PDB file of C-alpha atoms in Angstrom:
ATOM      1  CA  LEU A   1      12.861  39.933  88.394  1.00  0.00           C
ATOM      2  CA  SER A   2      10.973  39.991  85.704  1.00  0.00           C
ATOM      3  CA  ILE A   3       8.955  37.215  83.280  1.00  0.00           C
ATOM      4  CA  ASP A   4       9.217  36.367  79.248  1.00  0.00           C
ATOM      5  CA  SER A   5       6.468  35.663  77.843  1.00  0.00           C
ATOM      6  CA  TYR A   6       8.124  34.466  74.368  1.00  0.00           C
ATOM      7  CA  TRP A   7      11.764  34.350  73.863  1.00  0.00           C
ATOM      8  CA  ASN A   8      11.457  36.113  70.840  1.00  0.00           C
ATOM      9  CA  CYS A   9       9.499  40.004  69.537  1.00  0.00           C
ATOM     10  CA  LYS A  10       8.033  39.694  66.071  1.00  0.00           C
ATOM     11  CA  THR A  11       7.461  43.316  66.146  1.00  0.00           C
ATOM     12  CA  ASP A  12      11.542  43.308  65.829  1.00  0.00           C
ATOM     13  CA  CYS A  13      11.676  47.437  66.204  1.00  0.00           C
ATOM     14  CA  HIS A  14      14.524  49.160  64.312  1.00  0.00           C
ATOM     15  CA  HIS A  15      16.246  51.188  67.707  1.00  0.00           C
ATOM     16  CA  CYS A  16      16.148  46.756  69.953  1.00  0.00           C
ATOM     17  CA  TYR A  17      19.485  46.994  71.778  1.00  0.00           C
ATOM     18  CA  LEU A  18      18.149  43.038  72.673  1.00  0.00           C
ATOM     19  CA  ARG A  19      17.081  41.379  69.611  1.00  0.00           C
ATOM     20  CA  ARG A  20      20.923  40.837  69.177  1.00  0.00           C
ATOM     21  CA  LEU A  21      20.737  38.255  71.409  1.00  0.00           C
ATOM     22  CA  ASN A  22      18.936  36.100  68.127  1.00  0.00           C
ATOM     23  CA  ARG A  23      21.911  35.229  67.347  1.00  0.00           C
ATOM     24  CA  THR A  24      22.739  32.945  70.418  1.00  0.00           C
ATOM     25  CA  TRP A  25      18.710  32.477  70.661  1.00  0.00           C
ATOM     26  CA  GLY A  26      17.324  32.296  66.929  1.00  0.00           C
ATOM     27  CA  GLN A  27      14.336  33.391  65.240  1.00  0.00           C
ATOM     28  CA  ASP A  28      12.004  31.373  66.632  1.00  0.00           C
ATOM     29  CA  LEU A  29       9.414  32.244  69.390  1.00  0.00           C
ATOM     30  CA  ARG A  30       9.713  29.637  71.715  1.00  0.00           C
ATOM     31  CA  PRO A  31       6.308  30.470  74.274  1.00  0.00           C
ATOM     32  CA  THR A  32       6.991  30.018  77.003  1.00  0.00           C
ATOM     33  CA  ASN A  33       5.248  27.592  78.749  1.00  0.00           C
ATOM     34  CA  PRO A  34       3.099  29.039  82.287  1.00  0.00           C
ATOM     35  CA  GLU A  35       2.415  26.320  83.890  1.00  0.00           C
ATOM     36  CA  ASP A  36       6.510  26.260  84.833  1.00  0.00           C
ATOM     37  CA  VAL A  37       6.245  29.949  85.056  1.00  0.00           C
ATOM     38  CA  ARG A  38       3.787  27.800  88.180  1.00  0.00           C
ATOM     39  CA  LYS A  39       6.184  25.952  88.901  1.00  0.00           C
ATOM     40  CA  LYS A  40       8.930  28.504  89.470  1.00  0.00           C
ATOM     41  CA  LEU A  41       7.664  30.976  91.705  1.00  0.00           C
ATOM     42  CA  LEU A  42       4.792  28.340  93.389  1.00  0.00           C
ATOM     43  CA  ASN A  43       9.221  26.372  93.964  1.00  0.00           C
ATOM     44  CA  GLY A  44      10.010  30.393  95.042  1.00  0.00           C
ATOM     45  CA  LEU A  45       8.158  30.565  97.536  1.00  0.00           C
ATOM     46  CA  LYS A  46       8.616  27.244  99.565  1.00  0.00           C
ATOM     47  CA  ASN A  47      12.028  27.534  99.240  1.00  0.00           C
ATOM     48  CA  LYS A  48      13.468  28.519 102.826  1.00  0.00           C
ATOM     49  CA  LYS A  49      17.239  29.480 102.066  1.00  0.00           C
ATOM     50  CA  PRO A  50      17.383  31.205  99.094  1.00  0.00           C
ATOM     51  CA  LYS A  51      21.362  30.785  97.671  1.00  0.00           C
ATOM     52  CA  SER A  52      21.115  33.672  95.297  1.00  0.00           C
ATOM     53  CA  SER A  53      19.458  37.179  94.052  1.00  0.00           C
ATOM     54  CA  LEU A  54      16.248  35.504  91.455  1.00  0.00           C
ATOM     55  CA  ALA A  55      15.341  33.203  94.482  1.00  0.00           C
ATOM     56  CA  TRP A  56      15.912  35.444  97.291  1.00  0.00           C
ATOM     57  CA  ALA A  57      13.081  37.710  94.869  1.00  0.00           C
ATOM     58  CA  LEU A  58      11.365  34.997  94.323  1.00  0.00           C
ATOM     59  CA  HIS A  59      10.282  33.358  97.776  1.00  0.00           C
ATOM     60  CA  LYS A  60      10.403  37.488  98.813  1.00  0.00           C
ATOM     61  CA  LYS A  61       7.594  37.717  95.955  1.00  0.00           C
ATOM     62  CA  LYS A  62       9.066  40.673  94.162  1.00  0.00           C
ATOM     63  CA  THR A  63       7.111  42.483  92.027  1.00  0.00           C
ATOM     64  CA  ILE A  64       7.680  41.279  88.963  1.00  0.00           C
ATOM     65  CA  ARG A  65       8.162  42.866  85.329  1.00  0.00           C
ATOM     66  CA  PHE A  66       6.062  41.250  83.066  1.00  0.00           C
ATOM     67  CA  GLY A  67       7.824  41.464  79.531  1.00  0.00           C
ATOM     68  CA  ASN A  68      11.323  42.882  79.150  1.00  0.00           C
ATOM     69  CA  LYS A  69      12.926  41.097  76.340  1.00  0.00           C
ATOM     70  CA  THR A  70      10.403  40.564  74.301  1.00  0.00           C
ATOM     71  CA  ASP A  71       6.799  42.384  74.313  1.00  0.00           C
ATOM     72  CA  PRO A  72       4.147  40.165  75.902  1.00  0.00           C
ATOM     73  CA  PHE A  73       0.841  41.660  73.973  1.00  0.00           C
ATOM     74  CA  GLN A  74       2.560  42.041  71.045  1.00  0.00           C
ATOM     75  CA  ASN A  75       0.728  40.455  67.806  1.00  0.00           C
ATOM     76  CA  ILE A  76       1.320  36.766  67.926  1.00  0.00           C
ATOM     77  CA  ASP A  77       0.105  36.072  71.339  1.00  0.00           C
ATOM     78  CA  ASN A  78      -3.462  36.798  69.574  1.00  0.00           C
ATOM     79  CA  LYS A  79      -2.751  33.591  68.937  1.00  0.00           C
ATOM     80  CA  TYR A  80      -0.823  31.385  71.892  1.00  0.00           C
ATOM     81  CA  LYS A  81      -2.675  33.652  74.822  1.00  0.00           C
ATOM     82  CA  VAL A  82       0.218  32.803  76.294  1.00  0.00           C
ATOM     83  CA  SER A  83       0.796  36.248  78.516  1.00  0.00           C
ATOM     84  CA  ARG A  84      -3.287  36.020  78.832  1.00  0.00           C
ATOM     85  CA  ASN A  85      -2.357  32.267  80.482  1.00  0.00           C
ATOM     86  CA  ILE A  86       0.771  33.986  82.901  1.00  0.00           C
ATOM     87  CA  LEU A  87      -1.879  36.492  84.054  1.00  0.00           C
ATOM     88  CA  LYS A  88      -4.380  34.331  85.526  1.00  0.00           C
ATOM     89  CA  ILE A  89      -1.644  32.868  87.160  1.00  0.00           C
ATOM     90  CA  LEU A  90      -0.538  35.783  89.035  1.00  0.00           C
ATOM     91  CA  ILE A  91      -3.880  37.197  89.976  1.00  0.00           C
ATOM     92  CA  GLU A  92      -4.271  33.255  91.815  1.00  0.00           C
ATOM     93  CA  LEU A  93      -1.308  33.637  93.903  1.00  0.00           C
ATOM     94  CA  ASP A  94      -1.656  36.887  94.009  1.00  0.00           C
ATOM     95  CA  TRP A  95       1.780  38.627  92.643  1.00  0.00           C
ATOM     96  CA  SER A  96       2.550  42.180  92.055  1.00  0.00           C
ATOM     97  CA  PHE A  97       3.069  42.946  88.312  1.00  0.00           C
ATOM     98  CA  VAL A  98       4.393  45.702  85.376  1.00  0.00           C
ATOM     99  CA  ILE A  99       2.983  45.441  82.577  1.00  0.00           C
ATOM    100  CA  GLN A 100       5.154  46.867  80.237  1.00  0.00           C
ATOM    101  CA  THR A 101       3.959  46.667  76.146  1.00  0.00           C
ATOM    102  CA  ARG A 102       3.092  48.635  73.094  1.00  0.00           C
ATOM    103  CA  PHE A 103       0.564  46.616  72.385  1.00  0.00           C
ATOM    104  CA  ILE A 104      -1.397  47.620  75.594  1.00  0.00           C
ATOM    105  CA  ASN A 105      -4.098  47.811  72.769  1.00  0.00           C
ATOM    106  CA  ASN A 106      -4.244  43.588  73.042  1.00  0.00           C
ATOM    107  CA  MET A 107      -3.861  43.894  76.780  1.00  0.00           C
ATOM    108  CA  TYR A 108      -7.387  45.596  77.123  1.00  0.00           C
ATOM    109  CA  LYS A 109      -8.874  43.043  75.934  1.00  0.00           C
ATOM    110  CA  TYR A 110      -8.053  41.459  79.012  1.00  0.00           C
ATOM    111  CA  LYS A 111      -9.802  44.327  81.144  1.00  0.00           C
ATOM    112  CA  SER A 112     -11.648  42.060  83.757  1.00  0.00           C
ATOM    113  CA  LEU A 113      -9.443  39.742  84.910  1.00  0.00           C
ATOM    114  CA  LEU A 114      -6.519  43.465  84.995  1.00  0.00           C
ATOM    115  CA  GLN A 115      -9.554  44.374  86.928  1.00  0.00           C
ATOM    116  CA  LYS A 116      -8.599  41.883  89.558  1.00  0.00           C
ATOM    117  CA  ALA A 117      -5.271  42.904  89.705  1.00  0.00           C
ATOM    118  CA  HIS A 118      -5.722  46.304  90.126  1.00  0.00           C
ATOM    119  CA  ASP A 119      -8.796  45.079  92.342  1.00  0.00           C
ATOM    120  CA  LYS A 120      -6.142  42.779  94.495  1.00  0.00           C
ATOM    121  CA  GLY A 121      -3.774  45.477  94.625  1.00  0.00           C
ATOM    122  CA  ILE A 122      -1.139  44.159  92.493  1.00  0.00           C
ATOM    123  CA  LEU A 123      -1.402  46.106  88.852  1.00  0.00           C
ATOM    124  CA  THR A 124       0.744  49.008  87.155  1.00  0.00           C
ATOM    125  CA  ILE A 125       1.049  49.490  83.323  1.00  0.00           C
ATOM    126  CA  MET A 126       3.747  50.253  81.784  1.00  0.00           C
ATOM    127  CA  PRO A 127       2.935  51.064  77.300  1.00  0.00           C
ATOM    128  CA  VAL A 128       6.120  52.024  75.938  1.00  0.00           C
ATOM    129  CA  ILE A 129       5.445  55.755  74.273  1.00  0.00           C
ATOM    130  CA  SER A 130       9.585  56.967  73.536  1.00  0.00           C
ATOM    131  CA  PRO A 131       9.799  60.494  72.486  1.00  0.00           C
ATOM    132  CA  GLY A 132       9.542  60.804  69.167  1.00  0.00           C
ATOM    133  CA  GLY A 133       6.354  60.303  69.565  1.00  0.00           C
ATOM    134  CA  ASN A 134       4.175  58.688  65.646  1.00  0.00           C
ATOM    135  CA  LYS A 135       8.441  59.545  64.223  1.00  0.00           C
ATOM    136  CA  ASP A 136       9.212  56.772  66.701  1.00  0.00           C
ATOM    137  CA  TRP A 137       6.292  54.588  65.435  1.00  0.00           C
ATOM    138  CA  GLU A 138       6.382  55.397  60.982  1.00  0.00           C
ATOM    139  CA  ILE A 139      10.565  54.565  61.877  1.00  0.00           C
ATOM    140  CA  LEU A 140      12.011  52.554  64.573  1.00  0.00           C
ATOM    141  CA  GLU A 141       8.706  50.451  64.528  1.00  0.00           C
ATOM    142  CA  ARG A 142       7.551  50.444  61.186  1.00  0.00           C
ATOM    143  CA  LYS A 143       4.007  50.260  62.086  1.00  0.00           C
ATOM    144  CA  ARG A 144       4.414  46.888  63.265  1.00  0.00           C
ATOM    145  CA  THR A 145       2.552  48.447  66.478  1.00  0.00           C
ATOM    146  CA  PRO A 146      -0.481  50.261  67.413  1.00  0.00           C
ATOM    147  CA  SER A 147      -0.613  54.163  66.577  1.00  0.00           C
ATOM    148  CA  MET A 148       0.429  56.441  69.227  1.00  0.00           C
ATOM    149  CA  LYS A 149      -3.345  58.087  68.624  1.00  0.00           C
ATOM    150  CA  VAL A 150      -4.699  53.736  69.543  1.00  0.00           C
ATOM    151  CA  ARG A 151      -1.605  53.831  72.780  1.00  0.00           C
ATOM    152  CA  TYR A 152      -2.740  57.128  74.639  1.00  0.00           C
ATOM    153  CA  ASN A 153      -6.965  56.697  73.922  1.00  0.00           C
ATOM    154  CA  ILE A 154      -6.139  53.334  75.895  1.00  0.00           C
ATOM    155  CA  ILE A 155      -4.179  54.591  78.568  1.00  0.00           C
ATOM    156  CA  GLU A 156      -6.853  57.009  79.352  1.00  0.00           C
ATOM    157  CA  LYS A 157      -8.480  54.255  79.752  1.00  0.00           C
ATOM    158  CA  CYS A 158      -6.940  52.617  82.361  1.00  0.00           C
ATOM    159  CA  ILE A 159      -5.650  56.097  84.102  1.00  0.00           C
ATOM    160  CA  THR A 160     -10.178  56.474  84.341  1.00  0.00           C
ATOM    161  CA  ASN A 161     -10.318  52.402  84.989  1.00  0.00           C
ATOM    162  CA  GLY A 162      -8.341  54.078  88.843  1.00  0.00           C
ATOM    163  CA  TRP A 163      -5.413  51.716  87.432  1.00  0.00           C
ATOM    164  CA  ASN A 164      -1.828  52.773  88.105  1.00  0.00           C
ATOM    165  CA  VAL A 165       0.183  53.681  84.904  1.00  0.00           C
ATOM    166  CA  GLY A 166       3.381  55.043  84.422  1.00  0.00           C
ATOM    167  CA  VAL A 167       5.071  55.618  80.929  1.00  0.00           C
ATOM    168  CA  ASN A 168       8.191  54.134  79.361  1.00  0.00           C
ATOM    169  CA  GLY A 169       9.492  56.093  77.123  1.00  0.00           C
ATOM    170  CA  GLU A 170      12.868  54.113  76.524  1.00  0.00           C
ATOM    171  CA  PRO A 171      14.868  55.090  74.881  1.00  0.00           C
ATOM    172  CA  PHE A 172      16.047  59.239  74.420  1.00  0.00           C
ATOM    173  CA  ILE A 173      18.562  58.623  71.913  1.00  0.00           C
ATOM    174  CA  PRO A 174      21.223  61.368  71.983  1.00  0.00           C
ATOM    175  CA  GLY A 175      21.692  63.127  67.771  1.00  0.00           C
ATOM    176  CA  PHE A 176      18.221  61.894  67.540  1.00  0.00           C
ATOM    177  CA  HIS A 177      15.699  63.002  69.881  1.00  0.00           C
ATOM    178  CA  THR A 178      15.479  66.030  70.843  1.00  0.00           C
ATOM    179  CA  LEU A 179      14.611  68.663  74.183  1.00  0.00           C
ATOM    180  CA  ALA A 180      11.964  69.213  72.246  1.00  0.00           C
ATOM    181  CA  MET A 181       9.889  66.431  71.732  1.00  0.00           C
ATOM    182  CA  PHE A 182      10.265  65.000  74.921  1.00  0.00           C
ATOM    183  CA  GLN A 183       8.509  67.961  76.452  1.00  0.00           C
ATOM    184  CA  LYS A 184       6.286  67.815  73.450  1.00  0.00           C
ATOM    185  CA  THR A 185       5.282  63.809  74.986  1.00  0.00           C
ATOM    186  CA  LEU A 186       5.083  65.104  78.276  1.00  0.00           C
ATOM    187  CA  GLN A 187       2.999  67.019  77.841  1.00  0.00           C
ATOM    188  CA  LEU A 188       0.481  65.103  75.444  1.00  0.00           C
ATOM    189  CA  LEU A 189       0.941  62.458  78.466  1.00  0.00           C
ATOM    190  CA  LYS A 190       0.393  65.313  80.924  1.00  0.00           C
ATOM    191  CA  ALA A 191      -2.880  66.211  79.311  1.00  0.00           C
ATOM    192  CA  ILE A 192      -4.833  62.602  79.605  1.00  0.00           C
ATOM    193  CA  GLY A 193      -3.414  61.927  83.149  1.00  0.00           C
ATOM    194  CA  VAL A 194      -0.205  60.208  83.072  1.00  0.00           C
ATOM    195  CA  LYS A 195       1.524  61.572  86.415  1.00  0.00           C
ATOM    196  CA  SER A 196       4.990  59.519  85.766  1.00  0.00           C
ATOM    197  CA  TYR A 197       7.400  58.429  82.229  1.00  0.00           C
ATOM    198  CA  ASN A 198      10.989  56.943  82.385  1.00  0.00           C
ATOM    199  CA  THR A 199      14.104  57.892  80.550  1.00  0.00           C
ATOM    200  CA  TYR A 200      17.024  56.266  79.300  1.00  0.00           C
ATOM    201  CA  ASN A 201      19.658  56.378  76.874  1.00  0.00           C
ATOM    202  CA  LEU A 202      19.560  53.864  74.104  1.00  0.00           C
ATOM    203  CA  HIS A 203      22.316  51.012  74.185  1.00  0.00           C
ATOM    204  CA  LEU A 204      24.200  50.489  71.267  1.00  0.00           C
ATOM    205  CA  ASN A 205      25.755  47.459  69.865  1.00  0.00           C
ATOM    206  CA  ASP A 206      26.962  46.265  66.553  1.00  0.00           C
ATOM    207  CA  HIS A 207      23.509  44.857  65.691  1.00  0.00           C
ATOM    208  CA  VAL A 208      21.443  48.569  67.234  1.00  0.00           C
ATOM    209  CA  ALA A 209      24.248  50.097  65.061  1.00  0.00           C
ATOM    210  CA  LYS A 210      24.361  48.290  61.720  1.00  0.00           C
ATOM    211  CA  ARG A 211      20.220  48.628  61.402  1.00  0.00           C
ATOM    212  CA  LEU A 212      19.755  52.934  62.232  1.00  0.00           C
ATOM    213  CA  HIS A 213      22.179  52.870  59.868  1.00  0.00           C
ATOM    214  CA  SER A 214      20.941  50.805  57.068  1.00  0.00           C
ATOM    215  CA  ILE A 215      17.794  52.892  58.237  1.00  0.00           C
ATOM    216  CA  GLY A 216      19.603  56.133  57.155  1.00  0.00           C
ATOM    217  CA  LEU A 217      19.705  57.554  60.353  1.00  0.00           C
ATOM    218  CA  ASP A 218      23.396  60.082  61.298  1.00  0.00           C
ATOM    219  CA  ILE A 219      25.386  56.858  63.356  1.00  0.00           C
ATOM    220  CA  GLU A 220      28.030  58.388  63.507  1.00  0.00           C
ATOM    221  CA  LYS A 221      25.940  61.656  65.506  1.00  0.00           C
ATOM    222  CA  ILE A 222      24.116  59.064  67.512  1.00  0.00           C
ATOM    223  CA  TRP A 223      26.986  56.941  68.730  1.00  0.00           C
ATOM    224  CA  GLU A 224      29.148  60.648  69.619  1.00  0.00           C
ATOM    225  CA  MET A 225      26.395  62.399  71.231  1.00  0.00           C
ATOM    226  CA  ASN A 226      25.565  58.392  72.603  1.00  0.00           C
ATOM    227  CA  LYS A 227      28.770  58.681  74.931  1.00  0.00           C
ATOM    228  CA  ASP A 228      28.813  60.206  78.513  1.00  0.00           C
ATOM    229  CA  LYS A 229      30.356  63.032  77.502  1.00  0.00           C
ATOM    230  CA  ASN A 230      28.101  64.630  75.766  1.00  0.00           C
ATOM    231  CA  TRP A 231      24.705  61.980  77.118  1.00  0.00           C
ATOM    232  CA  ARG A 232      25.534  63.793  80.778  1.00  0.00           C
ATOM    233  CA  PRO A 233      23.767  67.617  80.048  1.00  0.00           C
ATOM    234  CA  ILE A 234      21.106  66.226  77.987  1.00  0.00           C
ATOM    235  CA  GLN A 235      19.746  64.094  80.832  1.00  0.00           C
ATOM    236  CA  LYS A 236      20.451  66.857  83.437  1.00  0.00           C
ATOM    237  CA  GLU A 237      18.467  68.471  80.648  1.00  0.00           C
ATOM    238  CA  LEU A 238      15.285  65.522  80.599  1.00  0.00           C
ATOM    239  CA  CYS A 239      15.329  66.202  84.415  1.00  0.00           C
ATOM    240  CA  ASN A 240      14.757  69.691  83.786  1.00  0.00           C
ATOM    241  CA  ILE A 241      12.206  69.092  81.962  1.00  0.00           C
ATOM    242  CA  ALA A 242      10.157  67.056  84.258  1.00  0.00           C
ATOM    243  CA  LYS A 243      10.403  68.966  87.129  1.00  0.00           C
ATOM    244  CA  GLU A 244       9.190  72.197  84.629  1.00  0.00           C
ATOM    245  CA  GLU A 245       5.820  70.277  83.491  1.00  0.00           C
ATOM    246  CA  GLY A 246       5.444  68.645  86.488  1.00  0.00           C
ATOM    247  CA  MET A 247       6.487  65.222  85.720  1.00  0.00           C
ATOM    248  CA  ILE A 248       7.781  62.355  88.172  1.00  0.00           C
ATOM    249  CA  LEU A 249      10.739  60.624  86.188  1.00  0.00           C
ATOM    250  CA  GLY A 250      12.413  57.516  86.093  1.00  0.00           C
ATOM    251  CA  CYS A 251      15.853  57.855  85.036  1.00  0.00           C
ATOM    252  CA  PRO A 252      17.773  54.773  85.952  1.00  0.00           C
ATOM    253  CA  ASP A 253      21.308  56.018  84.637  1.00  0.00           C
ATOM    254  CA  PHE A 254      22.096  57.562  88.493  1.00  0.00           C
ATOM    255  CA  VAL A 255      25.872  58.508  87.727  1.00  0.00           C
ATOM    256  CA  ASN A 256      25.103  61.311  84.852  1.00  0.00           C
ATOM    257  CA  THR A 257      22.032  62.502  86.567  1.00  0.00           C
ATOM    258  CA  GLY A 258      24.276  63.748  89.184  1.00  0.00           C
ATOM    259  CA  TRP A 259      24.225  63.230  93.638  1.00  0.00           C
ATOM    260  CA  ASP A 260      21.359  67.361  93.892  1.00  0.00           C
ATOM    261  CA  TRP A 261      19.070  65.113  92.219  1.00  0.00           C
ATOM    262  CA  THR A 262      16.718  61.644  93.630  1.00  0.00           C
ATOM    263  CA  GLU A 263      14.081  59.605  92.369  1.00  0.00           C
ATOM    264  CA  LYS A 264      10.161  60.091  93.794  1.00  0.00           C
ATOM    265  CA  THR A 265       9.438  56.599  94.173  1.00  0.00           C
ATOM    266  CA  ASN A 266      10.524  52.781  94.944  1.00  0.00           C
ATOM    267  CA  THR A 267      11.972  51.873  91.510  1.00  0.00           C
ATOM    268  CA  CYS A 268      14.309  53.954  88.566  1.00  0.00           C
ATOM    269  CA  CYS A 269      11.336  53.591  86.277  1.00  0.00           C
ATOM    270  CA  GLY A 270       9.216  55.894  88.015  1.00  0.00           C
ATOM    271  CA  ILE A 271       6.261  54.256  89.688  1.00  0.00           C
ATOM    272  CA  ASN A 272       5.904  52.920  92.731  1.00  0.00           C
ATOM    273  CA  VAL A 273       5.303  49.379  93.349  1.00  0.00           C
ATOM    274  CA  PRO A 274       4.043  46.745  96.182  1.00  0.00           C
ATOM    275  CA  ASN A 275       7.691  45.596  96.386  1.00  0.00           C
ATOM    276  CA  PRO A 276       9.905  46.592  94.500  1.00  0.00           C
ATOM    277  CA  SER A 277      13.872  44.151  94.546  1.00  0.00           C
ATOM    278  CA  ARG A 278      16.337  45.621  95.845  1.00  0.00           C
ATOM    279  CA  PHE A 279      18.600  44.572  93.650  1.00  0.00           C
ATOM    280  CA  ASN A 280      20.119  47.550  91.478  1.00  0.00           C
ATOM    281  CA  THR A 281      21.910  51.335  90.821  1.00  0.00           C
ATOM    282  CA  HIS A 282      18.158  52.738  92.111  1.00  0.00           C
ATOM    283  CA  HIS A 283      18.991  52.079  96.005  1.00  0.00           C
ATOM    284  CA  TRP A 284      22.642  51.432  96.233  1.00  0.00           C
ATOM    285  CA  LYS A 285      22.539  55.537  94.475  1.00  0.00           C
ATOM    286  CA  ARG A 286      20.113  56.294  98.229  1.00  0.00           C
ATOM    287  CA  LYS A 287      22.854  54.969  99.742  1.00  0.00           C
ATOM    288  CA  MET A 288      25.097  56.881  97.993  1.00  0.00           C
ATOM    289  CA  GLN A 289      23.694  60.150  99.453  1.00  0.00           C
ATOM    290  CA  LYS A 290      22.483  58.819 102.623  1.00  0.00           C
ATOM    291  CA  GLY A 291      26.434  58.685 103.041  1.00  0.00           C
ATOM    292  CA  ASN A 292      27.811  55.713 102.388  1.00  0.00           C
ATOM    293  CA  THR A 293      31.187  54.466 101.125  1.00  0.00           C
ATOM    294  CA  PRO A 294      30.610  51.653  97.740  1.00  0.00           C
ATOM    295  CA  LYS A 295      32.769  49.836  99.443  1.00  0.00           C
ATOM    296  CA  GLN A 296      29.397  49.763 102.042  1.00  0.00           C
ATOM    297  CA  VAL A 297      27.064  50.292  99.234  1.00  0.00           C
ATOM    298  CA  PHE A 298      28.606  47.022  97.446  1.00  0.00           C
ATOM    299  CA  LYS A 299      29.813  45.099 100.097  1.00  0.00           C
TER     300      LYS A 299
END
C-alpha cells in the first residue's frame, strides 16, 4: 500500500526503471493534492464492504509505503511541501507509514512531526543507500541527491532518536556491484547502528538498459549477470554476507534465495511495521515453507 507525492521524480537516477513510465505520464511533476489523499483514506476506512485488495488494505488501515514510484522528499518538495502536508494527514489519522527516500536531509527538517509520529508508534524510516556508495552517488544518481556522508549522518541521528530505521539497498546490479561493495556498505551501516538492509537485483527494462549503456556501463555483462541462473548464486552470497555481519536482510526475490532462508521481519524490506499488508510474495513464501501447495497458497 503506497502513496506518492508526485508523478515524476526530478532526480531522474540513471538506474531507475520507473522513469520508463514517463512515456505514459509525460515529464510533468503533477503534485498530489493532499486533501484528495485525506478523502481517499477516510473513504477507505468507511468502506464496510471492500471488494478489491486496495479497498481491503485501506479499510484495514494497512501500513503505507510513503514514496514508492517517486522520492517524496526530492528537492522540489522544499517548494511545494506536498510531502509535509501528507505527513501531517497520516499523523492526524494515526496511520502507520514507512518513508522511503534518498533525501533524508529534507525529510529531517520535519523532525518535530516525525517525533510525533514516532511517539504514536506509526513511524518507520527507510533511507536508500545502494551497495556502490559514493560510486553510485556519482555515476547513477549523478550527485543530484544528498551525499553518502550526509545520509549516514542523518540516519545516525534518526537511530539516536530511537526511531525505527531500516535501509533500502536496492538495487544490487549484478555485473556492476560486487560482493565486496555490498559487505563494505553493511559494515558502514552497522557502525552507525543500522540493523537491517534490503537487497534486490536490477529491474532491467529497455529504458534502463539504454541509459546505463549511454554512461559507459557494460550492459551486456549486466544483462547476462541479471539472468536468474547467474543472479541466484550471487543472491545466496549476499544472504551469507548479511548473516556474517549480523545484519537482518530484506530479500523480496524469495524464489532465488532458496527455501532454507527465511525472513526475520514482517515485510520483505527487512523491517517490521505495525500493520503489514499480506498481498505479497513474502507471505506466500512462508505458506509454502509450512507445506502448503501452490494451489492452496494462490487460491
